[in-house]
Short mmCIF file of C-alpha atoms in Angstrom, two decimals:
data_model
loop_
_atom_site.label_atom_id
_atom_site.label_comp_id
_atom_site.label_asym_id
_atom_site.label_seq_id
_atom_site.Cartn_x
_atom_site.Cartn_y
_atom_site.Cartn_z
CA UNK A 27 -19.67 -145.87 70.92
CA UNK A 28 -16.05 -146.83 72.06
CA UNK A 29 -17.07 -147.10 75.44
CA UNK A 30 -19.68 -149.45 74.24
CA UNK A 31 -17.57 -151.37 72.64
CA UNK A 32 -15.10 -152.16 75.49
CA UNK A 33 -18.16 -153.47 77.50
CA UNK A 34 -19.52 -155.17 74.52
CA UNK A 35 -15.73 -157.43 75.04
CA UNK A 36 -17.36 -158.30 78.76
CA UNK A 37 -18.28 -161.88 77.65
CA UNK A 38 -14.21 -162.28 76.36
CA UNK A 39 -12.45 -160.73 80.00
CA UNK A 40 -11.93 -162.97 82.96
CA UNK A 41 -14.99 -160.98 84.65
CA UNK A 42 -17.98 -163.07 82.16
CA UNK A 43 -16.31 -165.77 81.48
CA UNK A 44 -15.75 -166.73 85.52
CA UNK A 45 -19.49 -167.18 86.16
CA UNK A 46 -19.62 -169.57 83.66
CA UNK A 47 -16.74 -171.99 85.35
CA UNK A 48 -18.07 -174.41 87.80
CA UNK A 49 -21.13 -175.07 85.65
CA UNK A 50 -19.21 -175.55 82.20
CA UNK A 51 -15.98 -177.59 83.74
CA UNK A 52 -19.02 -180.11 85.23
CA UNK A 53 -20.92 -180.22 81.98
CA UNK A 54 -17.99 -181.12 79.98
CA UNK A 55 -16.37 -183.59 82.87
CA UNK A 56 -13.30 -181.07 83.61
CA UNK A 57 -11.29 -181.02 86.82
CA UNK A 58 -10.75 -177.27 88.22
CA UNK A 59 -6.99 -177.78 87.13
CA UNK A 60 -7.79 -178.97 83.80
CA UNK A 61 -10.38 -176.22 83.00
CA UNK A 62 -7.85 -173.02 84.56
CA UNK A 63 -4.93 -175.16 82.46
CA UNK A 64 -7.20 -174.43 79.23
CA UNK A 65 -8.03 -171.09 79.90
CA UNK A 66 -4.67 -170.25 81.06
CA UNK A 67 -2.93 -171.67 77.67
CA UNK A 68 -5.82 -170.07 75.15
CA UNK A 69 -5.42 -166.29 77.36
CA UNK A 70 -1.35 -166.99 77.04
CA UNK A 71 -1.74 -168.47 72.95
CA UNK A 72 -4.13 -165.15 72.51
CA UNK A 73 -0.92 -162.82 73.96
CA UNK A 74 1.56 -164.04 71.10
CA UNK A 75 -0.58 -162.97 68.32
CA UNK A 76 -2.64 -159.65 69.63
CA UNK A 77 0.36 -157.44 68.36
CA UNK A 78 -0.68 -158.73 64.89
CA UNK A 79 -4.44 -156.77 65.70
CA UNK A 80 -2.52 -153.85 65.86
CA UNK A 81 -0.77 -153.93 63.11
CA UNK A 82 -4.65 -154.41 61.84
CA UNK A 83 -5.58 -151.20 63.31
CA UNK A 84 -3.08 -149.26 61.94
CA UNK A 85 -3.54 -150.42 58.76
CA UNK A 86 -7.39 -151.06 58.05
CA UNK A 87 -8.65 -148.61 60.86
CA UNK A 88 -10.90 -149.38 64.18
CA UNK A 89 -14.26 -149.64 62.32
CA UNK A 90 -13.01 -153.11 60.36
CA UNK A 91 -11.14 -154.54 63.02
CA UNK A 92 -13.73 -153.93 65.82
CA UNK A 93 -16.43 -154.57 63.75
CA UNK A 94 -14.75 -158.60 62.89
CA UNK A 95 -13.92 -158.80 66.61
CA UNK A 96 -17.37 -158.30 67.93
CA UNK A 97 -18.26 -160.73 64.79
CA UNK A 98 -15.46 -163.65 66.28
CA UNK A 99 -16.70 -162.50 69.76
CA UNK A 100 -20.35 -163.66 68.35
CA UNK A 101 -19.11 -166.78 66.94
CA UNK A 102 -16.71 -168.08 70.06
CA UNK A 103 -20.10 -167.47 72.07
CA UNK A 104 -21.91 -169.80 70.06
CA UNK A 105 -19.61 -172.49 69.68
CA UNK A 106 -18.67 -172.25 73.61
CA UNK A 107 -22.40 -172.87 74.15
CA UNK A 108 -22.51 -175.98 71.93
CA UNK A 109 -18.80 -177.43 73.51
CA UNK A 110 -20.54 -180.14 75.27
CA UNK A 111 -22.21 -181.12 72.12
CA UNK A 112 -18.93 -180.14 70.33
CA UNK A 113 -17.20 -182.73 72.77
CA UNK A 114 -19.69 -185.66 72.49
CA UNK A 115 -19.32 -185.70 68.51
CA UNK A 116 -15.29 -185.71 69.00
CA UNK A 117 -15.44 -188.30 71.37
CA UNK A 118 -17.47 -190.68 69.20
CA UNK A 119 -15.14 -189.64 66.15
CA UNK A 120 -12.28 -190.34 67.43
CA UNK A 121 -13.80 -193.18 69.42
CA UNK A 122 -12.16 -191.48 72.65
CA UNK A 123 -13.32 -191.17 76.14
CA UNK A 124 -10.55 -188.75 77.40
CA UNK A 125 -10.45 -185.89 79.06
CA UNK A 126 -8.12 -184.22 76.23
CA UNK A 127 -11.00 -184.08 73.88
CA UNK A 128 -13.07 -181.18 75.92
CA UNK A 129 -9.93 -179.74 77.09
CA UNK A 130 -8.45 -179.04 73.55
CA UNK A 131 -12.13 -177.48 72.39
CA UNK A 132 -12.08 -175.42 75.85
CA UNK A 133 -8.45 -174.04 74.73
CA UNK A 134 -9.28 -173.41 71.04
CA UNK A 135 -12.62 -171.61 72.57
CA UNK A 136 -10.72 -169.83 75.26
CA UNK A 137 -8.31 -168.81 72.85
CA UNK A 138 -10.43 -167.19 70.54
CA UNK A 139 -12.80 -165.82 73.50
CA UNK A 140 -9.44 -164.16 74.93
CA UNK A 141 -8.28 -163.08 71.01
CA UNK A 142 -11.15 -161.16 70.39
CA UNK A 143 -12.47 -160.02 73.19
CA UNK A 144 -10.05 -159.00 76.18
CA UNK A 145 -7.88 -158.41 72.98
CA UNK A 146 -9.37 -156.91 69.64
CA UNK A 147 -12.23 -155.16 70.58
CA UNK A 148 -10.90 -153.27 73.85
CA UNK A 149 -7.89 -152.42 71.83
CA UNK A 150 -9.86 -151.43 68.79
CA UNK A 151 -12.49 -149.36 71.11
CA UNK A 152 -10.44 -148.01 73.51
CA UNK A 153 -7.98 -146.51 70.26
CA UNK A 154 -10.84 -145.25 68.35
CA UNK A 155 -11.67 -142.96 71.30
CA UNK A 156 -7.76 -141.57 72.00
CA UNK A 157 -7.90 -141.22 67.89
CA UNK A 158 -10.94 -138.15 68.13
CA UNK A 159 -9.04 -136.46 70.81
CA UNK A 160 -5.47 -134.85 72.06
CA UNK A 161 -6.54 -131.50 74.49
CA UNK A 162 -9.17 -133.11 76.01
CA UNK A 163 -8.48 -137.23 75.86
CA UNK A 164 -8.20 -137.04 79.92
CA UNK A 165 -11.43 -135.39 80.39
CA UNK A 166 -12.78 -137.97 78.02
CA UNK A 167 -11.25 -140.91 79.45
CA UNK A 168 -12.52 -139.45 82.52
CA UNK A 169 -16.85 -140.33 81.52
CA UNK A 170 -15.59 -143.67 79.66
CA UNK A 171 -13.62 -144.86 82.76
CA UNK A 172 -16.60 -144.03 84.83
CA UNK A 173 -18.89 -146.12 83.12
CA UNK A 174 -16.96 -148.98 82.56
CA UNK A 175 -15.90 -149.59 85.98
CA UNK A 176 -19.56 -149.43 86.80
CA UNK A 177 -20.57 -151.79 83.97
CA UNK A 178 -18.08 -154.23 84.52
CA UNK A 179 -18.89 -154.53 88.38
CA UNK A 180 -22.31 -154.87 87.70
CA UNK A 181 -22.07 -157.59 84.95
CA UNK A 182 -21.64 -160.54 87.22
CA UNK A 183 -24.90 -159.86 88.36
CA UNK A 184 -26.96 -159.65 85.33
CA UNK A 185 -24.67 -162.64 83.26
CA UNK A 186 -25.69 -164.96 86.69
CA UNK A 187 -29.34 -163.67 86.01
CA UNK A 188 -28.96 -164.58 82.22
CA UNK A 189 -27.78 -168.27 83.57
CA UNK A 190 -30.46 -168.90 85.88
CA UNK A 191 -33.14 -167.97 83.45
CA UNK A 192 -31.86 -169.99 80.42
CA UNK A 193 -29.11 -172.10 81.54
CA UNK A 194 -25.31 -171.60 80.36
CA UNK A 195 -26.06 -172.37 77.31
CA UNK A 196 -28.94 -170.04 76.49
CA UNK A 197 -26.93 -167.62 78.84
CA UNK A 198 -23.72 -167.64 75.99
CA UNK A 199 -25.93 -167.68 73.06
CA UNK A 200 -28.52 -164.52 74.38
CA UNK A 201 -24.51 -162.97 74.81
CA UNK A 202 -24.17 -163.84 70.96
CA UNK A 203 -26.76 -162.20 69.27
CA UNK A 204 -26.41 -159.94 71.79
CA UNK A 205 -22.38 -158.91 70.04
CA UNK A 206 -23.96 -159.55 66.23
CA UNK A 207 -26.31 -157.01 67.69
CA UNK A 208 -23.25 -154.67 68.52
CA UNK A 209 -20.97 -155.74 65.30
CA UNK A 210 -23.59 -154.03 63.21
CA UNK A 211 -23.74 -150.71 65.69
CA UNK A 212 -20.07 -150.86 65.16
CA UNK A 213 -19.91 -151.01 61.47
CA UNK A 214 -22.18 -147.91 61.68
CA UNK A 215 -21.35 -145.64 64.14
CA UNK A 216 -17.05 -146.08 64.38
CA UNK A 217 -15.27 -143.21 62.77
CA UNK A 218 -11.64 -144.33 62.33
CA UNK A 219 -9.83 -140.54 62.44
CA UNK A 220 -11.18 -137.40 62.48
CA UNK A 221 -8.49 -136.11 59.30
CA UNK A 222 -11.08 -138.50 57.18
CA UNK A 223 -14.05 -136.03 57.63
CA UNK A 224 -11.69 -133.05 57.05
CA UNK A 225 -12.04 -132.63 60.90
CA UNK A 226 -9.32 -132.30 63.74
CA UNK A 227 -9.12 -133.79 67.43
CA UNK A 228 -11.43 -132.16 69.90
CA UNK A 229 -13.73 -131.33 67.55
CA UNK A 230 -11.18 -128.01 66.56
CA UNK A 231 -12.30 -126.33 63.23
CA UNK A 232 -9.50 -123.69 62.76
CA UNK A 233 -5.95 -123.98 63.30
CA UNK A 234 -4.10 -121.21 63.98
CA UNK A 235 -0.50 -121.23 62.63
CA UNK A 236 1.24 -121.73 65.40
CA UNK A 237 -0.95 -124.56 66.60
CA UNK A 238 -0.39 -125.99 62.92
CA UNK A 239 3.34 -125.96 63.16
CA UNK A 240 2.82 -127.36 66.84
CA UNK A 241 1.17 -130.83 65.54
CA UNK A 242 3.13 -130.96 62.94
CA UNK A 243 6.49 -131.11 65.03
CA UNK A 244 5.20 -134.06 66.89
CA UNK A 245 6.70 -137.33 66.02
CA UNK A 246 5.01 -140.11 65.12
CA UNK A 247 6.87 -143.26 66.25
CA UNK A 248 6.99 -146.78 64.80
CA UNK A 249 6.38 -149.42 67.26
CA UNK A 250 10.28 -150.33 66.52
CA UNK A 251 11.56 -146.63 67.92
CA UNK A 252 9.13 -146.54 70.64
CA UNK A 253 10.51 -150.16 71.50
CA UNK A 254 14.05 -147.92 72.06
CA UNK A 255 12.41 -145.43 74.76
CA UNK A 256 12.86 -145.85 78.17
CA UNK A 257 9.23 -144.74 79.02
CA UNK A 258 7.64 -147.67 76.87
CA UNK A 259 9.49 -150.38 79.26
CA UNK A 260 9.09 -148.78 82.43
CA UNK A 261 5.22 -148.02 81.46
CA UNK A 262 4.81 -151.12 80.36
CA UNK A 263 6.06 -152.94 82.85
CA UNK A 264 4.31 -151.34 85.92
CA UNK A 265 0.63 -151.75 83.75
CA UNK A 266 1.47 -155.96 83.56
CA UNK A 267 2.76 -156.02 87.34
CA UNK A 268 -0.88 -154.46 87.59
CA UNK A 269 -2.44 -157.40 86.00
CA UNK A 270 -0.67 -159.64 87.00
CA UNK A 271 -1.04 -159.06 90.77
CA UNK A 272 -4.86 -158.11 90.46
CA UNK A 273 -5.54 -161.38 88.35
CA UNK A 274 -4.03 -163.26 91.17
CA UNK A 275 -4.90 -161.48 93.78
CA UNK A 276 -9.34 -161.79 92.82
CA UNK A 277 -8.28 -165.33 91.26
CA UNK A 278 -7.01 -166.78 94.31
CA UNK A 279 -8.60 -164.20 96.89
CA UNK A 280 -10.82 -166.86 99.15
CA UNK A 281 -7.43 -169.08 99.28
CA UNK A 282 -5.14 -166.00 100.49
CA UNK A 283 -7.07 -164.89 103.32
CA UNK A 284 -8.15 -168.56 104.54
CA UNK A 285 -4.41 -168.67 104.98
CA UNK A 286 -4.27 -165.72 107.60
CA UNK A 287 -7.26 -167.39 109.14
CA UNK A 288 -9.88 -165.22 107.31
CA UNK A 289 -13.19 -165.96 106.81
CA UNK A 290 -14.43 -166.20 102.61
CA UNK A 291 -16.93 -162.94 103.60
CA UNK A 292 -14.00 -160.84 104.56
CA UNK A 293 -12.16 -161.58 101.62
CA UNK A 294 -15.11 -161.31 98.95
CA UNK A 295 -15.55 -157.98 101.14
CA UNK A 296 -12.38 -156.02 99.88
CA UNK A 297 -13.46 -155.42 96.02
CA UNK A 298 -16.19 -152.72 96.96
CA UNK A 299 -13.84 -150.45 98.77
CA UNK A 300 -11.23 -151.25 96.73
CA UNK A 301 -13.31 -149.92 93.12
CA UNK A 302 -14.52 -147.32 95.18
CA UNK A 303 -10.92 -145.84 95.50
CA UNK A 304 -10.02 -147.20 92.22
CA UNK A 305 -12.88 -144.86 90.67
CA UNK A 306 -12.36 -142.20 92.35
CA UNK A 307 -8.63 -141.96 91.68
CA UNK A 308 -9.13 -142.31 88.16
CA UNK A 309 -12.00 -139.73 87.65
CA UNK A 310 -9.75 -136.90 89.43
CA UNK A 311 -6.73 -138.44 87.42
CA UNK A 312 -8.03 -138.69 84.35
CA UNK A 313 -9.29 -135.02 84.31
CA UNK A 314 -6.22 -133.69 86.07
CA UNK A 315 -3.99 -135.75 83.25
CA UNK A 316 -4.86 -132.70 80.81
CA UNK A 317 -2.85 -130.38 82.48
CA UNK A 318 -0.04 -132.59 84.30
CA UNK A 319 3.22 -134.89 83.62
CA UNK A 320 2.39 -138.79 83.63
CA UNK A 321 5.65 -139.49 85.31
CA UNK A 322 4.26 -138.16 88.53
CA UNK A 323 1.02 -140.72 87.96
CA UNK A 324 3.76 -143.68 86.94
CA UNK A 325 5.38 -142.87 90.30
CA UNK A 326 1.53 -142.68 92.45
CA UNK A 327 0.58 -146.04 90.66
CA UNK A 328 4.24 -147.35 91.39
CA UNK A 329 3.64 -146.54 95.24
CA UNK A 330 0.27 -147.79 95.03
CA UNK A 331 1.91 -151.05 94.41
CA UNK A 332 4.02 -151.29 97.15
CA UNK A 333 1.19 -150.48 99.58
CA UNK A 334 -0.50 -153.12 97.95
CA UNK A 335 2.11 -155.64 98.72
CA UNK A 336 3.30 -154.24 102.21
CA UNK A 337 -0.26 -154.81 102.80
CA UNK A 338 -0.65 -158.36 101.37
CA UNK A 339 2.87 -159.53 103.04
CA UNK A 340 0.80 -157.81 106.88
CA UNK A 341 -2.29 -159.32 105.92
CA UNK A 342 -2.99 -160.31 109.86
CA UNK A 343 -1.70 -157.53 111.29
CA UNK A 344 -4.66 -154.75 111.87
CA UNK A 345 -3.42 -152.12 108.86
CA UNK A 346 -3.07 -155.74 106.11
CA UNK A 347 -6.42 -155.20 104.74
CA UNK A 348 -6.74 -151.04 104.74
CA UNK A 349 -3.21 -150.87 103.02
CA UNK A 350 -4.32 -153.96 100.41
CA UNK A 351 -7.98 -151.91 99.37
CA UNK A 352 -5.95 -148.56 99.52
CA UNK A 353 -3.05 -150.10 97.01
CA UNK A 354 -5.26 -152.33 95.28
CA UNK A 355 -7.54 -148.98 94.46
CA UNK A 356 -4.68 -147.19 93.77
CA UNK A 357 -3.15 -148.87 91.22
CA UNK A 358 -6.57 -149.90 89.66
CA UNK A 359 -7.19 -145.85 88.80
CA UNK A 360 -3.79 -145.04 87.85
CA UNK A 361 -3.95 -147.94 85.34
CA UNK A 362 -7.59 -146.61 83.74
CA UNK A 363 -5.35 -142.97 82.62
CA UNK A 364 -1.68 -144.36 81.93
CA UNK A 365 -2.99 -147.40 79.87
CA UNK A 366 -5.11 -145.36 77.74
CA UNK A 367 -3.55 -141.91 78.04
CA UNK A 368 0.32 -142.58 77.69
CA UNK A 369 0.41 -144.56 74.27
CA UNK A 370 -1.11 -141.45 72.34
CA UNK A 371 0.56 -138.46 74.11
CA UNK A 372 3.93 -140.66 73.75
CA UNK A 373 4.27 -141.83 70.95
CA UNK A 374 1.57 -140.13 68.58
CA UNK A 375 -1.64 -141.36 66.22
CA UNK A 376 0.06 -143.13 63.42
CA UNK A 377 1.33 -146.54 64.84
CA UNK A 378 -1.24 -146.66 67.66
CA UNK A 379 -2.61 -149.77 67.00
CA UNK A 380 1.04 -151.76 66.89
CA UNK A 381 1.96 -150.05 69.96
CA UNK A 382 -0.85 -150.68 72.33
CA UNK A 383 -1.61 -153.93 70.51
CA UNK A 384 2.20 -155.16 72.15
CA UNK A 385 1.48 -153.62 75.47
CA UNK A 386 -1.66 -155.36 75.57
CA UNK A 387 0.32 -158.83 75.14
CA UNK A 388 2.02 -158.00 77.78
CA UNK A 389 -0.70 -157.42 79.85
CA UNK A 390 -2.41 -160.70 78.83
CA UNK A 391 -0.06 -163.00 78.99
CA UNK A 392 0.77 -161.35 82.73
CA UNK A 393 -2.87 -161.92 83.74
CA UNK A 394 -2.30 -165.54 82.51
CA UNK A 395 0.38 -166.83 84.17
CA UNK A 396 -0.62 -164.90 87.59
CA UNK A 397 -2.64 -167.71 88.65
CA UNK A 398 -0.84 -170.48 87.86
CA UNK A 399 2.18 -168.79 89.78
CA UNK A 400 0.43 -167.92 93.03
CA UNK A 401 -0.90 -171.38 92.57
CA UNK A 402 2.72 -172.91 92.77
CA UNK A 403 3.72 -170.95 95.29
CA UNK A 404 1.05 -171.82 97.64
CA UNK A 405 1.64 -175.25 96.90
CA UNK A 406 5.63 -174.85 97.40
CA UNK A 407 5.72 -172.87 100.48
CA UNK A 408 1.92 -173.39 102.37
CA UNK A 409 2.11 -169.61 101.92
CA UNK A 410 1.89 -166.86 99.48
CA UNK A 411 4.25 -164.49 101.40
CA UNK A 412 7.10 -165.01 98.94
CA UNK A 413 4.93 -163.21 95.80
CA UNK A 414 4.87 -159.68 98.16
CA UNK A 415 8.76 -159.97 98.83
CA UNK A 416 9.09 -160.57 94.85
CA UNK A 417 6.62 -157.81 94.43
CA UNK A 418 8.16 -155.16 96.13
CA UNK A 419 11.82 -156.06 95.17
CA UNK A 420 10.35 -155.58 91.32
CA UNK A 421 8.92 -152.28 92.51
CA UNK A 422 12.01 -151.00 93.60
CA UNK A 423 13.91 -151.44 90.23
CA UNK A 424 10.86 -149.88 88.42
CA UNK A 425 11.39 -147.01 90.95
CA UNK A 426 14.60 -146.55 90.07
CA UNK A 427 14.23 -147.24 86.22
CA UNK A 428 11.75 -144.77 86.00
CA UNK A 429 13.96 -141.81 86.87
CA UNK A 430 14.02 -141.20 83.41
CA UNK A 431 11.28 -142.85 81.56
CA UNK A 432 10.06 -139.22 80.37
CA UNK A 433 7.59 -138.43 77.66
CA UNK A 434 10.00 -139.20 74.42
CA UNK A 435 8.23 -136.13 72.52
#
């Protein structure tokens, strides 16, 4: 069901709302700079207040706070279907024929899409999972990071086929009833903690002493003392140079390789090798994570970066485009086990929800200023060669400030 709900937030990530963009920015009368501007400053608005969701978790449990972020989900979808209308009514109100008027709705929508969908309910979901298991959460992560990559690839395809059929408009409202469908199945089926049901993680049914005195050692941090560890920053950090570089990277992809005098088909061409590495990394990772340090992943997803941007910076050079898929795929699986795994074997149960729920600001607001940055910097410099050098000289201090980013417990 938490796996569920992750894809469920599909219709709030970058991934289903960026088949809706040339169609909706026409409809309403946006330029391509006015409509990234709006989603940009809703995804970046979204970022300052997602640590409050966490806070939510923690307190109220994942059952509430997913089920009223699949519920907002349902709503945004709606209202983004009835913007044009929403504009057109504005317009006359105010008795203004500006551009500002479907640009502010676009934020507000884009802000609320982002909120509870790339926000909320992956947080929610992807907690109430780690929250049922401790032993095993690798091998679990493992079948949940299998199916999402698959059902995230594939939804392009079948959120194009809902648009063709019934238009954008039908397309976002089918998506609607589609997440009041999956608020209710949420409402049902989460269990916030297994302690509630006088039941343990991985499904354990006696504790033997030892064991007992073995969980009860472990420390359950505040989001304030994990905030103080070394391993939060450096963790944190290398998971948003992750999304930032990867948002850029697809956002801008057709632009970076028309610079190096690539064709659009090569560049659209790099994503299936590239999840192909990326899932099988992560399915060997994830099950291997049971049994083995994270540092030594941190470091693999660390290198994986600077292959990625050695490759980028020797884009026309015959190894560019192996050593971009190879990094690209590399850091894509290592970020399906730390981002999940980490948070929990870190930092403990209790505060969950405030922890990730700050991580995943950081993540979000790095994913929205990534394309507004490689954007400038093509603009500046008629090249995006500076963003590698940048890349790899942030690398390096991660590599050296993870020396001793070790598990705090």
């Amino acid at each position: 069901m938490g796996t569920i709900g992750i894809y469920c937030s599909i219709p709030g990530q970058t991934i289903g709302v960026s088949v809706f963009t040339d169609l909706v920015k026409d409809a309403l009368g946006l330029s391509r700079n006015q409509f990234s501007n709006a989603y940009m400053i809703g995804t970046i608005a979204s970022s300052l207040v997602i640590g409050r969701a966490g806070v939510w978790f923690d307190r109220y449990g994942a059952r509430l706070v997913a089920f009223f972020a699949a519920l907002v989900l349902a709503i945004a979808l709606f209202l983004c279907s009835w913007s044009v209308q929403m504009s057109s009514f504005m317009k006359e109100l105010l008795n203004q024929d500006s551009w500002l008027v479907p640009f502010t709705i676009m934020t507000l929508l884009f802000f609320l899409l982002r909120f509870a969908g790339q926000g909320v309910l992956t947080m929610a979901s992807r907690n109430v999972i780690m929250m049922w298991f401790d032993k095993n959460r690798g091998k679990v992560n493992m079948f949940s990071s299998v199916a999402l990559s698959f059902g995230f690839s594939s939804s392009p395809l079948w959120i194009d086929f809902l648009i063709e059929n019934n238009g954008w408009q039908g397309a976002w409202q089918y998506l609607g009833f589609g997440l009041l469908v999956a608020s209710i199945l949420i409402f049902i089926f989460y269990k916030n903690k297994p302690e509630a049901f006088g039941l343990l993680p991985d499904g354990a049914k006696v504790v033997l002493e030892s064991k007992a005195k073995t969980i009860a050692v472990r420390k359950q941090f505040t989001l304030k003392e994990a905030k103080k560890t070394r391993a939060f920053w450096m963790y944190a950090l290398m998971l948003s140079f992750n999304s930032f570089f990867i948002t850029g990277l697809t956002f801008h992809i057709v632009s970076i390789f028309a610079s190096e005098g690539f064709p659009k088909d090569d560049a659209i061409s790099i994503f299936l090798p590239a999840s192909v590495v990326a899932v099988s990394i992560s399915t060997i990772a994830n099950y291997l994570s049971d049994y083995l340090q994270l540092q030594l992943y941190l470091y693999l997803m660390i290198t994986g970066g600077i292959v990625a941007s050695i490759g980028f910076l020797y884009l026309p050079t015959a190894a560019g485009i192996p050593l971009l898929v190879v990094g690209f795929g590399m850091m894509s699986g290592f970020f399906a086990v730390l981002n999940t795994i980490a948070w929990p074997r870190f930092y403990g149960r209790d505060h969950l929800g405030a922890i990730t729920g700050k991580v995943m600001s950081f993540l979000i607001l790095a994913s929205a200023l990534a394309p507004s940055i490689f954007s400038l910097c093509f603009s500046t410099f008629d090249s995006y060669e500076l963003l590698g050098w940048l890349g790899l000289a942030f690398l390096v201090f991660l590599v050296i400030g993870s020396l001793k980013a070790r598990n705090p417990q």
